[in-house]
Amino acid sequence: MTTTERKEETDSVARMERLNANLARIEELTQRLTAAISARRSHDAALDGPASDVYLKAAASWVAGMMRDPGRMLEQQIGYWGKTLKHYVEANQVLAKGEFKAPSDPFPKDRRFANPLWETHPFFNYLKQQYQLNSEAMTGAVGQMETLSPEDKKRVDYFTKQIVDMFSPTNFLGTNPDALERAVETDGESLVQGLENLVRDIEANSGELMVTLADKEAFTVGGNIATSEGAVVYRNRMFELIQYTPTTDKVHKTPLLIFPPWINKFYIMDLKPQNSLIRWIVDQGFTLFVVSWVNPDASYADVSLDDYIRDGYLRAMAEVRRITGEKQINVTGYCIAGTTLALTLAHLQKAGDKTVKTATFFTTLTDFSDPGEVGVFLDNDFVDGIERQTAQDGILSSLFMQRTFSFLRSNDLIYTPAIKSYMMGEAPPAFDLLYWNGDATNLPARMAVEYLRGLCQQDGFAKGEFPVFGEPVNLGQVQVPLCAIACETDHIAHWKGSFNGIKQMGSKDKTFILSESGHIAGIINPPSKGKYGHWTSAAQPGGTPEAWLAGAEKTPGSWWPRWGAWLAASSGAMVKARAPGGPENPVLCPAPGTYVKPAAAQN
């Protein structure tokens, strides 16, 4: 036996040993997986998907269309059959010539199919093209359902696309060339590591499957993210108030108070120094306060939107005034916190209270007549289920909210990360934004249902019917000067809906800014990046969003400096910089405080 032959035999034995070892690990992991799944707590089935009537309506509409215009329906079906048959024949003709290659591919590029084998290998290319033909046929059939109401059609279209995305061949091991190549290269190690990742995620979420998007060990809140210097200067059951340490000798007289959404934690505005909105605001010479909301447990079950307004908004405003000695303050609300800020401003207007000088709204919906993409989850099938589940749990769990928002971008936030983690065996990346995205919070049961029923479903604020402290308020009562920033591709608070709410507000001084990008990247867009531009118009928000945009001017780069100048014009003269706290508000602890930390770190 030659040296080469002996080496090959030794390598073969070693690879077989590694393979057998991996098989043994798979058996052990399978037992852990079974135990983890068995720990899954039952929950209302309505939270897992739309009610069956969505599909029944779709089927009924398709049959009605077939009966009314069979020719058009048959044309659609025959067209699909013809394309499928043509694709099959072309693939076989290439193979019949003895050429191991794929036929011509007419479909546009899709980043899911980046591996060259999707283009060159006959098997993988055939799967890809047939999947794309199937997808085209399904979405085309939905487009022809004319008897559905606009709302039902939107839901059928959305959930059809979810099904189409789920069945992509990239989502299955046997039809994913990247995963198969990695498994061969690693003698099955990648599959074992992928199973390890899967078991870890299911164990971490009490039997539920949620893909870990970021390395949880790579970041520490207050360590390498959320590091802007400041202090907690007030705390109650609802929030901690953080005052940030000035970085300039003088500051504007009027302080700024930011209310972040309590669906996630505030430090999205303070991830790293180079993209920290909080640090940028302080560097511009503003006295900045930020609310850090508590992450509620079942003991908060009966907390309402009124409680958030009374013990959150009004209390925080009072403490900022006490600490700074100023009669008026500027305020900002982000997403749901912007919605609730608008409710608070309407209440203050009715009460004749002049506490707020100006207001800024980040990606805020107040008119829910068209809730946008997220509206597919606001029908009674989902909301009824949420109401039943929250009555049992006392909270709307962050798990259900994370899953819902992830499905709005399923390829980016579910399937692609799952492929990398479970099929490729890769470790989650050290990505601060995705770490924050996974650090979600719960909602109190009563507040969640009030928001979903009264604001989202019934559009009570825009109709002047939603009560604050028992008295109905309306958008016309929001009369302070305001600036609103919406984001062009926002999938949570779509910009046209935000525009429609702002134009109904009673303020005579409105500035509307449309930023490029989405719900997070469009807001956290530091000038130093020179990345996303924004649109503005000298005209007050009115008419249709499309007409406003047609007359707007686009400016390259971040909207932050434009907003900073707008804010400065309403923030008074420069005064000596203020250190955090005061005689009646001693420093309780350093920023970012305790409420933002994981539950284990708060004890």
Coordinates of C-alpha atoms in Angstrom, one line a residue:
M1 CA 0.0 0.0 0.0
T2 CA 1.4 3.3 -1.0
T3 CA 1.8 6.3 1.3
T4 CA -1.0 8.1 -0.6
E5 CA -3.3 5.1 -0.2
R6 CA -2.6 4.8 3.5
K7 CA -3.3 8.6 3.9
E8 CA -6.6 8.3 2.1
E9 CA -7.6 5.3 4.2
T10 CA -6.6 7.1 7.4
D11 CA -8.6 10.2 6.3
S12 CA -11.6 8.0 5.4
V13 CA -11.5 6.3 8.8
A14 CA -11.2 9.7 10.5
R15 CA -14.2 11.1 8.6
M16 CA -16.3 8.1 9.4
E17 CA -15.5 8.5 13.1
R18 CA -16.5 12.1 13.0
L19 CA -19.7 11.2 11.2
N20 CA -20.5 8.5 13.8
A21 CA -19.8 10.9 16.6
N22 CA -22.1 13.5 15.0
L23 CA -24.8 10.9 14.7
A24 CA -24.5 10.1 18.4
R25 CA -24.8 13.8 19.2
I26 CA -27.9 14.0 17.1
E27 CA -29.6 11.3 19.2
E28 CA -28.8 13.2 22.4
L29 CA -30.0 16.5 20.9
T30 CA -33.2 14.9 19.7
Q31 CA -34.0 13.9 23.3
R32 CA -33.4 17.4 24.4
L33 CA -35.6 18.7 21.6
T34 CA -38.4 16.4 22.6
A35 CA -38.2 17.6 26.2
A36 CA -38.1 21.3 25.2
I37 CA -41.1 21.0 22.9
S38 CA -43.0 19.2 25.6
A39 CA -42.5 22.2 27.9
R40 CA -44.4 24.4 25.5
R41 CA -47.3 26.1 27.3
S42 CA -50.6 26.0 25.5
H43 CA -52.0 29.3 24.2
D44 CA -55.0 30.5 22.3
A45 CA -54.9 29.1 18.8
A46 CA -56.0 32.4 17.3
L47 CA -52.5 33.8 17.9
D48 CA -51.0 31.3 15.5
G49 CA -52.7 32.4 12.3
P50 CA -55.8 33.9 10.8
A51 CA -59.2 32.3 11.2
S52 CA -60.3 29.8 8.6
D53 CA -62.9 32.2 7.2
V54 CA -60.0 34.1 5.5
Y55 CA -59.4 31.0 3.3
L56 CA -63.1 30.2 2.9
K57 CA -63.7 33.7 1.6
A58 CA -60.8 33.3 -0.8
A59 CA -62.1 30.0 -2.0
A60 CA -65.6 31.3 -2.4
S61 CA -64.3 34.3 -4.3
W62 CA -62.3 32.1 -6.7
V63 CA -65.3 29.9 -7.3
A64 CA -67.6 33.0 -7.9
G65 CA -65.1 34.3 -10.4
M66 CA -64.9 31.0 -12.1
M67 CA -68.7 30.9 -12.4
R68 CA -69.0 34.5 -13.6
D69 CA -66.1 34.4 -16.1
P70 CA -64.8 30.9 -16.6
G71 CA -62.8 31.9 -19.7
R72 CA -60.5 34.2 -17.7
M73 CA -60.0 31.7 -14.9
L74 CA -59.2 28.9 -17.4
E75 CA -56.8 31.2 -19.2
Q76 CA -54.9 31.8 -16.0
Q77 CA -54.7 28.1 -15.3
I78 CA -53.8 27.1 -18.8
G79 CA -51.2 29.8 -18.9
Y80 CA -49.7 28.3 -15.7
W81 CA -49.8 24.8 -17.1
G82 CA -48.2 26.0 -20.4
K83 CA -45.3 27.7 -18.7
T84 CA -44.8 24.6 -16.4
L85 CA -44.8 22.2 -19.4
K86 CA -42.5 24.5 -21.4
H87 CA -40.1 24.7 -18.5
Y88 CA -40.0 20.9 -18.2
V89 CA -39.5 20.4 -21.9
E90 CA -36.7 23.0 -22.1
A91 CA -34.9 21.4 -19.1
N92 CA -35.1 18.0 -20.7
Q93 CA -33.9 19.2 -24.1
V94 CA -30.7 20.6 -22.6
L95 CA -30.1 17.3 -20.8
A96 CA -30.8 15.3 -24.0
K97 CA -27.9 17.1 -25.7
G98 CA -25.6 15.6 -23.1
E99 CA -25.0 19.0 -21.5
F100 CA -25.1 19.3 -17.7
K101 CA -26.5 22.8 -17.5
A102 CA -29.8 24.6 -16.9
P103 CA -32.0 26.1 -19.6
S104 CA -32.4 29.9 -19.9
D105 CA -33.8 31.5 -16.8
P106 CA -36.2 34.4 -17.4
F107 CA -36.8 35.3 -13.8
P108 CA -35.3 38.4 -12.0
K109 CA -32.5 38.0 -9.5
D110 CA -33.6 37.0 -6.0
R111 CA -31.1 37.1 -3.1
R112 CA -32.5 33.9 -1.7
F113 CA -31.0 32.1 -4.7
A114 CA -27.5 33.6 -4.6
N115 CA -25.6 30.3 -4.8
P116 CA -24.4 29.8 -8.4
L117 CA -25.9 26.3 -8.4
W118 CA -29.3 27.8 -8.6
E119 CA -28.4 29.1 -12.1
T120 CA -26.0 26.4 -13.4
H121 CA -27.2 23.1 -11.9
P122 CA -30.1 21.5 -13.8
F123 CA -31.8 20.1 -10.6
F124 CA -31.6 23.3 -8.5
N125 CA -32.4 25.6 -11.4
Y126 CA -35.5 23.5 -12.2
L127 CA -36.7 23.7 -8.6
K128 CA -36.1 27.4 -8.5
Q129 CA -37.9 28.2 -11.7
Q130 CA -40.8 25.9 -10.9
Y131 CA -41.1 27.6 -7.5
Q132 CA -41.2 31.0 -9.1
L133 CA -43.8 29.8 -11.6
N134 CA -45.9 28.5 -8.7
S135 CA -45.5 31.8 -6.8
E136 CA -46.5 33.8 -9.9
A137 CA -49.6 31.6 -10.4
M138 CA -50.7 31.9 -6.7
T139 CA -50.3 35.6 -6.5
G140 CA -51.9 36.1 -9.9
A141 CA -55.0 34.1 -8.8
V142 CA -55.4 36.3 -5.7
G143 CA -55.2 39.4 -7.9
Q144 CA -58.3 38.1 -9.8
M145 CA -60.5 37.7 -6.8
E146 CA -62.8 40.6 -7.5
T147 CA -65.7 39.7 -5.1
L148 CA -63.5 40.2 -2.0
S149 CA -63.7 43.4 0.0
P150 CA -60.5 45.5 -0.1
E151 CA -59.8 44.5 3.5
D152 CA -60.3 40.8 2.8
K153 CA -58.3 41.0 -0.4
K154 CA -55.4 42.6 1.5
R155 CA -55.4 39.8 4.1
V156 CA -55.7 37.0 1.5
D157 CA -52.9 38.6 -0.5
Y158 CA -50.7 38.9 2.6
F159 CA -51.2 35.4 3.9
T160 CA -50.8 33.9 0.4
K161 CA -47.4 35.6 0.2
Q162 CA -46.5 34.2 3.6
I163 CA -47.3 30.7 2.4
V164 CA -45.4 31.3 -0.8
D165 CA -42.3 32.5 1.1
M166 CA -42.6 29.5 3.6
F167 CA -42.4 27.0 0.7
S168 CA -39.3 28.4 -0.9
P169 CA -36.9 25.5 -1.7
T170 CA -34.2 27.4 0.2
N171 CA -36.1 26.6 3.4
F172 CA -35.6 22.9 3.1
L173 CA -32.3 21.0 3.6
G174 CA -32.7 18.6 0.7
T175 CA -33.2 21.6 -1.7
N176 CA -30.8 24.1 -0.3
P177 CA -27.3 23.8 -2.0
D178 CA -25.6 26.0 0.5
A179 CA -26.7 23.8 3.4
L180 CA -25.9 20.5 1.5
E181 CA -22.4 21.8 0.6
R182 CA -21.7 22.8 4.2
A183 CA -22.9 19.4 5.5
V184 CA -20.6 17.6 3.2
E185 CA -17.6 19.9 3.9
T186 CA -18.1 19.4 7.7
D187 CA -18.9 15.7 7.7
G188 CA -22.3 16.6 9.1
E189 CA -21.0 18.9 11.9
S190 CA -23.0 21.8 10.5
L191 CA -26.2 19.9 10.8
V192 CA -25.4 18.9 14.4
Q193 CA -24.6 22.4 15.3
G194 CA -27.7 23.6 13.6
L195 CA -29.8 21.2 15.7
E196 CA -27.9 22.4 18.7
N197 CA -29.0 26.0 17.8
L198 CA -32.6 24.9 17.2
V199 CA -32.8 23.1 20.6
R200 CA -31.2 26.1 22.3
D201 CA -33.8 28.5 20.9
I202 CA -36.7 26.3 21.8
E203 CA -35.4 25.7 25.3
A204 CA -34.8 29.5 25.8
N205 CA -38.4 30.3 24.7
S206 CA -40.2 27.6 26.8
G207 CA -41.1 25.3 23.9
E208 CA -41.8 28.1 21.4
L209 CA -39.6 28.5 18.3
M210 CA -38.1 32.0 18.0
V211 CA -34.9 32.3 15.9
T212 CA -32.1 34.0 17.9
L213 CA -31.1 36.9 15.6
A214 CA -28.0 38.1 17.5
D215 CA -25.3 36.9 19.8
K216 CA -26.7 37.5 23.2
E217 CA -23.3 37.3 24.9
A218 CA -21.8 40.1 22.7
F219 CA -23.6 43.0 24.2
T220 CA -24.3 44.4 27.7
V221 CA -26.8 47.2 28.2
G222 CA -24.8 49.9 29.9
G223 CA -21.5 48.1 29.0
N224 CA -21.0 48.4 25.3
I225 CA -24.4 49.7 24.3
A226 CA -26.6 52.3 25.9
T227 CA -23.5 54.0 27.3
S228 CA -24.4 57.7 27.0
E229 CA -23.6 59.3 30.4
G230 CA -26.5 60.3 32.6
A231 CA -28.5 59.3 35.6
V232 CA -31.9 58.2 36.8
V233 CA -33.4 61.1 38.6
Y234 CA -37.0 59.8 39.2
R235 CA -38.6 56.4 39.4
N236 CA -42.1 55.1 39.9
R237 CA -44.0 51.9 39.1
M238 CA -44.3 52.8 35.4
F239 CA -40.9 54.3 34.4
E240 CA -37.5 55.6 35.3
L241 CA -36.6 59.1 34.2
I242 CA -33.1 59.5 32.8
Q243 CA -31.4 62.9 32.6
Y244 CA -28.3 62.9 30.4
T245 CA -25.1 64.7 31.3
P246 CA -24.4 67.8 29.2
T247 CA -21.5 67.8 26.8
T248 CA -21.6 71.5 26.2
D249 CA -21.0 74.5 28.6
K250 CA -24.3 76.0 27.7
V251 CA -27.7 74.5 26.8
H252 CA -31.0 75.7 25.5
K253 CA -33.3 76.9 28.2
T254 CA -36.2 74.7 27.3
P255 CA -35.6 71.0 28.0
L256 CA -36.5 68.1 25.8
L257 CA -38.3 65.0 27.0
I258 CA -38.5 61.8 24.8
F259 CA -41.1 59.1 25.3
P260 CA -39.9 55.9 23.5
P261 CA -42.3 53.1 22.7
W262 CA -42.9 50.6 25.5
I263 CA -43.2 47.7 23.0
N264 CA -39.3 47.8 22.9
K265 CA -36.7 49.4 25.1
F266 CA -35.5 52.9 24.7
Y267 CA -31.8 52.2 23.9
I268 CA -32.5 51.8 20.2
M269 CA -31.7 55.6 20.4
D270 CA -28.4 54.8 22.1
L271 CA -26.8 51.7 20.6
K272 CA -23.3 53.0 19.9
P273 CA -21.8 56.4 20.2
Q274 CA -21.5 56.9 16.4
N275 CA -25.2 56.3 15.8
S276 CA -26.7 57.4 19.1
L277 CA -29.5 59.9 18.7
I278 CA -29.4 60.5 22.4
R279 CA -25.7 61.5 22.3
W280 CA -26.3 63.7 19.2
I281 CA -29.1 65.6 20.9
V282 CA -27.0 66.3 23.9
D283 CA -24.1 67.4 21.7
Q284 CA -26.4 70.0 20.1
G285 CA -26.8 71.7 23.4
F286 CA -30.2 70.4 24.7
T287 CA -31.0 69.3 28.2
L288 CA -32.3 65.8 27.5
F289 CA -34.6 63.6 29.5
V290 CA -35.7 60.1 28.3
V291 CA -38.3 57.8 29.8
S292 CA -37.3 54.2 30.3
W293 CA -40.5 52.2 30.7
V294 CA -40.9 49.2 33.1
N295 CA -41.3 45.8 31.5
P296 CA -44.6 44.7 32.9
D297 CA -45.5 41.4 34.4
A298 CA -48.9 39.9 35.4
S299 CA -49.2 42.3 38.3
Y300 CA -49.7 45.1 35.8
A301 CA -52.7 43.4 34.2
D302 CA -55.2 46.2 35.0
V303 CA -52.9 49.1 33.9
S304 CA -54.7 51.1 31.2
L305 CA -53.7 53.8 28.7
D306 CA -55.0 56.3 31.2
D307 CA -52.4 55.0 33.7
Y308 CA -49.7 55.4 31.1
I309 CA -50.8 59.0 30.6
R310 CA -51.3 59.9 34.3
D311 CA -48.4 58.0 35.9
G312 CA -46.1 58.1 32.8
Y313 CA -46.6 61.2 30.6
L314 CA -48.0 63.7 33.0
R315 CA -45.7 62.6 35.8
A316 CA -42.6 62.7 33.7
M317 CA -43.5 66.2 32.4
A318 CA -44.0 67.4 36.0
E319 CA -40.6 66.0 37.1
V320 CA -38.8 67.6 34.2
R321 CA -40.3 71.0 35.0
R322 CA -39.4 70.5 38.7
I323 CA -35.8 69.6 38.0
T324 CA -35.2 72.4 35.4
G325 CA -37.4 75.0 36.9
E326 CA -39.0 75.6 33.5
K327 CA -42.7 76.2 33.0
Q328 CA -42.7 74.7 29.5
I329 CA -40.9 71.8 27.9
N330 CA -40.6 70.2 24.4
V331 CA -41.7 66.6 24.0
T332 CA -41.1 63.8 21.5
G333 CA -43.0 60.5 21.1
Y334 CA -41.9 57.4 19.1
C335 CA -44.4 55.0 17.5
I336 CA -47.1 54.0 20.1
A337 CA -45.5 56.5 22.5
G338 CA -46.2 59.2 19.8
T339 CA -49.8 58.0 19.6
T340 CA -50.2 58.3 23.4
L341 CA -48.4 61.6 23.4
A342 CA -51.0 62.9 21.0
L343 CA -53.8 61.7 23.3
T344 CA -52.0 63.5 26.2
L345 CA -51.7 66.7 24.2
A346 CA -55.4 66.6 23.4
H347 CA -56.2 66.2 27.1
L348 CA -53.9 69.0 28.1
Q349 CA -55.5 71.3 25.5
K350 CA -59.0 70.6 26.9
A351 CA -57.6 71.3 30.4
G352 CA -56.0 74.6 29.4
D353 CA -52.6 73.3 30.4
K354 CA -49.7 75.0 28.6
T355 CA -46.9 72.6 29.8
V356 CA -45.9 71.5 26.3
K357 CA -44.3 74.1 24.0
T358 CA -43.7 71.9 21.0
A359 CA -44.2 68.2 20.1
T360 CA -42.3 65.9 17.8
F361 CA -43.7 62.6 16.5
F362 CA -41.5 59.8 15.2
T363 CA -43.3 57.2 13.0
T364 CA -46.6 57.8 14.7
L365 CA -50.1 56.6 13.7
T366 CA -53.1 58.5 15.1
D367 CA -55.5 57.9 12.2
F368 CA -56.0 54.1 11.9
S369 CA -58.6 54.2 9.1
D370 CA -55.8 52.6 7.0
P371 CA -53.3 51.0 9.4
G372 CA -51.2 49.7 6.5
E373 CA -49.4 46.4 6.4
V374 CA -49.8 45.6 10.1
G375 CA -53.6 45.8 9.5
V376 CA -53.8 42.2 8.5
F377 CA -53.3 41.3 12.2
L378 CA -56.0 43.7 13.5
D379 CA -59.1 41.8 12.5
N380 CA -61.2 40.1 15.2
D381 CA -59.7 36.7 14.7
F382 CA -56.4 37.9 16.0
V383 CA -57.6 40.5 18.5
D384 CA -60.2 38.2 20.0
G385 CA -57.5 35.7 20.6
I386 CA -55.2 38.3 22.2
E387 CA -58.1 39.4 24.4
R388 CA -58.7 35.9 25.6
Q389 CA -54.9 35.2 26.1
T390 CA -54.2 38.4 28.0
A391 CA -57.2 37.8 30.3
Q392 CA -55.5 34.6 31.3
D393 CA -51.9 35.8 31.4
G394 CA -52.3 39.4 32.6
I395 CA -50.0 40.5 29.8
L396 CA -49.6 40.4 26.1
S397 CA -46.3 38.5 26.0
S398 CA -43.4 39.9 24.0
L399 CA -43.1 36.5 22.3
F400 CA -46.4 37.0 20.4
M401 CA -45.5 40.6 19.4
Q402 CA -42.0 39.7 18.3
R403 CA -43.4 36.9 16.1
T404 CA -46.1 39.2 14.6
F405 CA -43.6 41.9 13.7
S406 CA -41.1 39.4 12.3
F407 CA -43.7 38.0 9.9
L408 CA -44.0 41.5 8.4
R409 CA -40.5 40.9 7.1
S410 CA -40.5 37.1 7.2
N411 CA -37.6 36.4 4.7
D412 CA -35.3 38.8 6.6
L413 CA -36.3 38.1 10.2
I414 CA -37.4 34.4 10.1
Y415 CA -36.4 32.3 7.1
T416 CA -32.9 33.6 6.3
P417 CA -31.8 33.6 10.0
A418 CA -33.3 30.1 10.4
I419 CA -31.4 28.8 7.4
K420 CA -28.1 30.2 8.7
S421 CA -28.6 29.0 12.2
Y422 CA -30.4 25.6 11.8
M423 CA -29.2 24.3 8.4
M424 CA -25.8 26.0 8.1
G425 CA -24.9 25.7 11.8
E426 CA -23.8 29.3 12.0
A427 CA -23.6 31.2 15.3
P428 CA -25.8 34.3 15.5
P429 CA -24.0 37.5 14.5
A430 CA -22.8 40.2 17.0
F431 CA -25.2 42.8 15.6
D432 CA -26.4 45.4 18.1
L433 CA -29.6 46.3 16.2
L434 CA -30.8 42.7 16.1
Y435 CA -29.8 42.3 19.8
W436 CA -32.1 45.2 20.7
N437 CA -34.8 43.7 18.4
G438 CA -34.7 40.5 20.5
D439 CA -34.8 42.4 23.8
A440 CA -38.6 42.8 23.7
T441 CA -41.1 43.7 26.4
N442 CA -44.6 42.7 27.4
L443 CA -47.7 44.9 27.4
P444 CA -50.3 45.1 30.2
A445 CA -53.4 43.2 29.4
R446 CA -55.9 46.0 29.7
M447 CA -53.8 48.6 27.9
A448 CA -53.1 46.2 25.0
V449 CA -56.8 45.5 24.4
E450 CA -57.7 49.2 24.8
Y451 CA -55.1 50.1 22.2
L452 CA -56.1 47.4 19.7
R453 CA -59.9 47.8 20.1
G454 CA -60.3 51.5 20.7
L455 CA -57.6 53.0 18.6
C456 CA -56.6 50.4 15.9
Q457 CA -60.0 48.7 15.2
Q458 CA -62.4 51.5 16.0
D459 CA -60.2 54.5 15.0
G460 CA -61.5 56.2 18.1
F461 CA -59.0 59.1 18.2
A462 CA -59.6 60.2 14.6
K463 CA -63.3 59.9 15.1
G464 CA -63.2 61.9 18.4
E465 CA -64.5 59.0 20.4
F466 CA -61.5 57.7 22.3
P467 CA -61.7 58.7 26.0
V468 CA -58.9 60.0 28.2
F469 CA -59.9 60.1 31.8
G470 CA -63.5 59.5 30.8
E471 CA -63.7 62.4 28.3
P472 CA -63.4 61.9 24.5
V473 CA -60.6 63.6 22.7
N474 CA -59.9 64.3 19.1
L475 CA -57.0 65.1 16.7
G476 CA -58.1 68.7 16.4
Q477 CA -57.2 69.3 20.0
V478 CA -53.5 68.7 19.3
Q479 CA -52.7 72.4 18.8
V480 CA -49.1 72.9 19.8
P481 CA -46.5 73.5 17.1
L482 CA -45.3 70.1 15.9
C483 CA -42.8 68.3 13.7
A484 CA -43.6 64.8 12.4
I485 CA -41.1 62.3 10.9
A486 CA -42.4 59.4 9.0
C487 CA -40.4 56.7 7.1
E488 CA -40.9 55.8 3.4
T489 CA -40.8 52.0 3.8
D490 CA -42.1 51.7 7.3
H491 CA -43.9 48.4 7.7
I492 CA -45.3 49.1 11.2
A493 CA -46.5 52.8 10.9
H494 CA -46.8 53.5 7.2
W495 CA -46.0 57.0 6.3
K496 CA -49.3 57.8 4.5
G497 CA -51.2 56.9 7.6
S498 CA -48.9 59.0 9.7
F499 CA -49.4 61.9 7.3
N500 CA -53.2 61.6 7.4
G501 CA -53.2 61.8 11.2
I502 CA -50.9 64.8 11.3
K503 CA -52.9 66.8 8.8
Q504 CA -56.0 66.4 11.0
M505 CA -54.3 67.8 14.0
G506 CA -55.3 71.4 15.0
S507 CA -51.9 72.9 15.1
K508 CA -51.4 75.9 12.8
D509 CA -47.6 75.2 12.7
K510 CA -46.8 71.7 11.3
T511 CA -43.6 70.4 9.8
F512 CA -43.7 67.0 8.1
I513 CA -40.5 65.2 7.1
L514 CA -40.4 61.9 5.1
S515 CA -37.2 60.0 5.6
E516 CA -36.0 57.2 3.4
S517 CA -35.8 53.7 4.8
G518 CA -38.0 52.0 7.5
H519 CA -39.3 52.2 11.0
I520 CA -35.8 52.0 12.7
A521 CA -33.2 52.8 10.0
G522 CA -35.2 55.9 8.9
I523 CA -35.1 57.3 12.4
I524 CA -31.7 56.2 13.6
N525 CA -29.9 57.8 10.7
P526 CA -26.9 59.9 11.9
P527 CA -25.6 62.6 9.7
S528 CA -22.1 61.1 9.8
K529 CA -23.3 58.1 7.7
G530 CA -24.5 60.2 4.8
K531 CA -26.9 57.5 4.1
Y532 CA -30.7 58.1 3.8
G533 CA -32.2 61.3 2.4
H534 CA -35.5 63.0 3.3
W535 CA -38.3 65.0 1.8
T536 CA -39.8 68.3 3.0
S537 CA -42.2 70.8 1.8
A538 CA -42.9 74.4 2.6
A539 CA -46.6 73.6 2.4
Q540 CA -48.5 72.5 5.5
P541 CA -49.6 68.8 5.5
G542 CA -52.9 68.7 3.6
G543 CA -54.6 67.0 0.7
T544 CA -53.3 63.5 -0.1
P545 CA -50.0 62.1 0.9
E546 CA -49.2 61.5 -2.8
A547 CA -49.9 65.1 -3.7
W548 CA -47.7 66.3 -0.8
L549 CA -44.8 64.1 -1.9
A550 CA -45.1 65.2 -5.5
G551 CA -44.6 68.8 -4.4
A552 CA -41.9 68.0 -1.8
E553 CA -38.1 68.5 -2.2
K554 CA -35.6 65.8 -1.5
T555 CA -32.5 66.6 0.5
P556 CA -29.6 64.1 0.7
G557 CA -28.6 62.9 4.1
S558 CA -30.1 62.7 7.6
W559 CA -33.1 64.8 8.8
W560 CA -31.5 65.2 12.2
P561 CA -29.9 68.6 11.5
R562 CA -33.1 70.0 10.1
W563 CA -35.1 68.8 13.1
G564 CA -32.3 70.1 15.4
A565 CA -32.7 73.6 13.9
W566 CA -36.5 73.4 14.2
L567 CA -36.2 72.4 17.8
A568 CA -33.6 75.0 18.7
A569 CA -35.9 77.7 17.4
S570 CA -38.4 76.8 20.1
S571 CA -36.0 76.1 22.9
G572 CA -35.1 79.6 24.1
A573 CA -31.8 81.3 24.9
M574 CA -28.7 79.5 26.0
V575 CA -28.1 79.0 29.8
K576 CA -25.5 77.3 31.9
A577 CA -25.5 73.5 31.4
R578 CA -27.5 71.5 34.0
A579 CA -26.1 68.6 35.9
P580 CA -28.5 65.6 36.3
G581 CA -30.9 65.8 39.3
G582 CA -31.8 68.5 41.8
P583 CA -32.7 69.1 45.5
E584 CA -36.0 67.1 45.2
N585 CA -34.7 64.7 42.6
P586 CA -31.4 63.1 43.8
V587 CA -29.5 60.8 41.5
L588 CA -30.9 57.3 42.0
C589 CA -28.4 55.4 39.8
P590 CA -26.3 55.8 36.7
A591 CA -27.9 55.6 33.2
P592 CA -29.3 53.5 31.6
G593 CA -31.0 52.6 34.9
T594 CA -32.5 49.4 36.2
Y595 CA -35.8 49.0 34.2
V596 CA -34.0 48.5 31.0
K597 CA -32.0 45.6 32.3
P598 CA -33.1 41.9 32.0
A599 CA -35.3 40.8 34.9
A600 CA -32.5 38.8 36.5
A601 CA -30.2 41.9 36.6
Q602 CA -32.9 44.0 38.3
N603 CA -32.9 41.8 41.4

